[in-house]
XYZ file of C-alpha atoms in Angstrom:
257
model
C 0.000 0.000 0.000
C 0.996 3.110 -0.532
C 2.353 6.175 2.025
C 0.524 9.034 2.691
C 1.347 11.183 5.176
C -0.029 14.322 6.249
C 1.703 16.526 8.632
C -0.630 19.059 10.479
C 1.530 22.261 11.781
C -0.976 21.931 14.442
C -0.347 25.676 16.107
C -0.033 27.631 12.870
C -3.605 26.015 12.269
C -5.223 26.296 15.903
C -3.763 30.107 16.848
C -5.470 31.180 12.825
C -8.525 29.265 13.843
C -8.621 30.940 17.714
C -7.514 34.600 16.145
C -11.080 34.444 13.705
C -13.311 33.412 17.034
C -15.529 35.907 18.260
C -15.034 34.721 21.541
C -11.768 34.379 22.431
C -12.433 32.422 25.280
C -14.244 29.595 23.838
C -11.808 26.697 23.219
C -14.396 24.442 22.759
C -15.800 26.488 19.727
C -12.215 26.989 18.396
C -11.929 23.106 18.755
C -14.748 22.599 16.283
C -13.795 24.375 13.897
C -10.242 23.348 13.933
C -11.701 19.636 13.435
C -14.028 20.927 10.961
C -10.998 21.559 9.735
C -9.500 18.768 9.374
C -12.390 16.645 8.507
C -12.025 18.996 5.144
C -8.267 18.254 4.990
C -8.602 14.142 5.310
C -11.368 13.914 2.474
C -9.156 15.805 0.495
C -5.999 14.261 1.131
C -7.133 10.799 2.154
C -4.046 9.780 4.275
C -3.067 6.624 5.254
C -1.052 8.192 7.791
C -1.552 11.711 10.200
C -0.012 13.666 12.690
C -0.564 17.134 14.375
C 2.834 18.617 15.686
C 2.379 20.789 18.479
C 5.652 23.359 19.561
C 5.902 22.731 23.721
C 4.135 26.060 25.416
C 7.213 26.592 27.626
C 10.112 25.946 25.052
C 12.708 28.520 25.176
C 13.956 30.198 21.648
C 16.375 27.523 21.836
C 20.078 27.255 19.396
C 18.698 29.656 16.904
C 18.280 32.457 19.883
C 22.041 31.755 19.882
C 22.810 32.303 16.679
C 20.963 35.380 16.291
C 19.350 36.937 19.707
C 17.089 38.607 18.601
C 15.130 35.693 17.235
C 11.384 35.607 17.736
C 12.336 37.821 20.906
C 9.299 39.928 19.832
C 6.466 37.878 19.289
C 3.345 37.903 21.086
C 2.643 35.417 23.876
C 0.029 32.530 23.211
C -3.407 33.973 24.740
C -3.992 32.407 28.060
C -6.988 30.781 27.542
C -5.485 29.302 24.038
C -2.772 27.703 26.065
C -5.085 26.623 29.127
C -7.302 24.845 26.526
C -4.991 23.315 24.353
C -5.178 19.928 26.169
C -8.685 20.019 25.032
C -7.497 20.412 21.128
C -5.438 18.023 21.356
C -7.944 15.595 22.550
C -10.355 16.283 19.888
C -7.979 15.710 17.429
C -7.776 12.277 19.275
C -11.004 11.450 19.152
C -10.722 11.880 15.264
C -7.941 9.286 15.327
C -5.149 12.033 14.633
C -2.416 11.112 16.831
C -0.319 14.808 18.819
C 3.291 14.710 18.761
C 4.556 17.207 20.992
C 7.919 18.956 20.833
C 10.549 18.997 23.325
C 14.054 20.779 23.119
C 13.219 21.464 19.179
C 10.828 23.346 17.582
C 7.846 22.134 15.720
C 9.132 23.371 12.114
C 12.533 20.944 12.736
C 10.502 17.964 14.004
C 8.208 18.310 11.064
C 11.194 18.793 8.304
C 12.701 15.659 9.590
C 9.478 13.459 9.716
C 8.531 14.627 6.210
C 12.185 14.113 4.661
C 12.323 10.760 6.502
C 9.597 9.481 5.095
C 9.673 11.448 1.265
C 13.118 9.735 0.924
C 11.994 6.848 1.242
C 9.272 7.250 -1.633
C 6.058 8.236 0.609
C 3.554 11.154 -0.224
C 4.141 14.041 2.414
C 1.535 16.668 2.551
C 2.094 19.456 5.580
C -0.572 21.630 6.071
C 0.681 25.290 7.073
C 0.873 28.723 5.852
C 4.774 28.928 6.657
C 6.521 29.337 3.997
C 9.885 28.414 5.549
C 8.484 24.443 4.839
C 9.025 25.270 1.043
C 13.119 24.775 1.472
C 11.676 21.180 1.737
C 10.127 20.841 -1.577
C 10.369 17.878 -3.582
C 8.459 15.425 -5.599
C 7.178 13.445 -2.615
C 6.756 16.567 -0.162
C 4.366 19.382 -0.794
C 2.781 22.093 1.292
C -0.726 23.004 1.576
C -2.249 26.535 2.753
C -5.595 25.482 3.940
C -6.764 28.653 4.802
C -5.889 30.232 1.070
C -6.427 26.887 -0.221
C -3.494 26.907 -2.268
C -0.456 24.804 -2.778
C 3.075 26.588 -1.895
C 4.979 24.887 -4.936
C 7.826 25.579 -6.548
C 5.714 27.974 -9.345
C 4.125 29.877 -6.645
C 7.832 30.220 -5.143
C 9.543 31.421 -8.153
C 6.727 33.833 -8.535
C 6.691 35.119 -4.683
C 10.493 34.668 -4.271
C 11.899 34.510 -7.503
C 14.275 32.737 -6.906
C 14.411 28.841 -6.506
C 13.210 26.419 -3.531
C 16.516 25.356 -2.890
C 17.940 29.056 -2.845
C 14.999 29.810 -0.138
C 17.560 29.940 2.568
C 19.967 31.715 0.868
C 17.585 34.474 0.496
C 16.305 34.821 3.577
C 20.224 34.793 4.986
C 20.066 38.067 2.866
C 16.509 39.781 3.802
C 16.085 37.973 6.785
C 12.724 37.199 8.358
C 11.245 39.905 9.674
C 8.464 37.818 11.645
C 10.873 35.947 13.132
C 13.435 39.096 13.892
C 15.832 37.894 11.850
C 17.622 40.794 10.282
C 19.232 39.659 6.894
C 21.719 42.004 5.707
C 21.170 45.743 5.996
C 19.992 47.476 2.785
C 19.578 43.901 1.014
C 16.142 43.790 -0.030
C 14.037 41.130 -1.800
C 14.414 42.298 -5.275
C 18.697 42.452 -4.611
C 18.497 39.550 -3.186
C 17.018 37.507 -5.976
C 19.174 38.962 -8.482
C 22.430 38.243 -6.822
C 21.552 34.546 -6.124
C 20.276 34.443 -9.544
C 23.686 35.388 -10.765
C 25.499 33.953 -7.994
C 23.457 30.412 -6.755
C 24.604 30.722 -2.898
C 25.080 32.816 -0.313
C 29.185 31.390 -0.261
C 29.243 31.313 -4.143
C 28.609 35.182 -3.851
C 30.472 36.031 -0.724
C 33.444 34.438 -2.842
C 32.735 36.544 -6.011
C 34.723 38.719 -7.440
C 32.836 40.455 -10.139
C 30.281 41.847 -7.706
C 29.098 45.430 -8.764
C 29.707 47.998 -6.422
C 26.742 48.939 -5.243
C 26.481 45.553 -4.257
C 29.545 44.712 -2.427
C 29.700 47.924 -0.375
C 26.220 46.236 1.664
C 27.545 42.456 1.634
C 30.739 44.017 2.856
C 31.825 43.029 6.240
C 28.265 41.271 6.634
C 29.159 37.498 5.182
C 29.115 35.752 9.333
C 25.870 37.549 9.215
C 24.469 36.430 6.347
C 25.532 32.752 7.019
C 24.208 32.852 10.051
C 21.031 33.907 9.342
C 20.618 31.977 6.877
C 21.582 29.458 9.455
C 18.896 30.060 11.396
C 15.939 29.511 8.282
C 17.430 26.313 7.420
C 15.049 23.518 9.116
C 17.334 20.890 10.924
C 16.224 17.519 9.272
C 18.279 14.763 11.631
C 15.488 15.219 15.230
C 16.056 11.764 16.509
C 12.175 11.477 16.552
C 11.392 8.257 19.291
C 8.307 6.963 16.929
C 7.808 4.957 13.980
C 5.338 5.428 11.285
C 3.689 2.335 12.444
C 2.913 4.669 15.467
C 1.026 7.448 13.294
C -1.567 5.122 10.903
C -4.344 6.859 10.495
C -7.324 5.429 11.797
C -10.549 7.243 11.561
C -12.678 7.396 14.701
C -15.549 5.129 14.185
């Protein structure tokens, strides 16, 4: 039989969900429609295996904060009665037969990059459901991403078109604009459009620090910022080797009766 695996990012889907409730404070409400939800996403995608991946509520900013401090140092904190009730989500999504793997020492995004490479190198169908674009880096013929609220597919046309640049160059660019959601910086006066032309001259972020035909107007910003750049771009690249304690076994999906 063949794989099919969809990954939910389960907290870019629940805090969307919880944002668009009238009542903040209703969990139970924000429940139902998140398993609306995914009722929508299963007919769709008809997996023969599922899993919602959950960041821990009390994980620190962890090696990335390291790399660059100011990461996600800005952001605002989960509303209080979203994290109180998210024991609640997470049981609903039980009761659909969608199993919760829960994060601990590594964010969400790395857990889910190395679940979906693990199994899309081995030949399985990945689907992840998020808006994040930062999953995109993962792109291949056996791993694709799904925005379910623009119900849309972030492939590699709809990168070159938003990006212009390739899927594989993804980090490369954002080690020159950064990530402003995220508070990474990028290089100073390197914008998007810059930023795609050099790496579509150039391929890499060390193929262009290594240039030596770089205009001037160019190399007076990238000069002096190359540990910069490489880190940041560090710091967008999703680890893929989470030593993950599960099998896929563990993750079948079996629809609640």
């Amino acid at each position: 039989m063949s794989i099919h695996l969809v990954i939910i990012d389960a907290m870019n889907l629940i805090r969307r969900v919880h944002a668009a409730q009238p009542n903040p404070d209703d969990i139970a409400g924000a429940a139902q429609v998140c398993c609306r939800a995914l009722n929508k996403i299963i007919k769709e995608a008809e997996p023969t295996h599922m899993v919602a991946v959950f960041d821990h509520a009390e994980q620190d900013r962890g090696w990335r904060a390291e790399l660059v401090p100011e990461y996600k140092q800005g952001r605002k904190p989960m509303p209080e009665a979203l994290q109180q009730g998210l024991n609640k989500i997470q049981d609903a999504f039980w009761d659909m037969g969608i199993d919760s793997l829960l994060s601990s020492g590594d964010e969400a995004d790395d857990m889910i990059a190395t679940l979906a490479l693990k199994v899309g190198s081995h030949n399985g169908q990945v689907t992840i459901i998020s808006t994040d674009k930062g999953y995109c880096q993962l792109l291949h013929p056996t791993i694709r991403i799904r925005d379910y609220f623009q119900q849309r597919w972030l492939d590699t046309p709809f990168i070159e078109k938003e990006f212009s640049v390739l899927a594989s160059q993804l980090t490369d660019y954002w080690g020159l604009v950064g990530i402003s959601s995220s508070g990474v910086s990028g290089v100073p006066g390197i914008g998007p459009k810059t930023a795609s032309t050099l790496l579509q001259r150039y391929g890499t972020l060390e193929q262009l620090f290594a240039a030596e035909d770089i205009e001037p107007k160019w190399a007076k910003k990238l000069d002096g910022n190359q540990a910069l750049a490489l880190r940041c771009k560090q710091v967008a690249t999703l680890k893929t080797d989470i030593i993950l304690g599960f099998n896929l076994q563990d993750i079948r999906f079996n629809p609640a009766q």
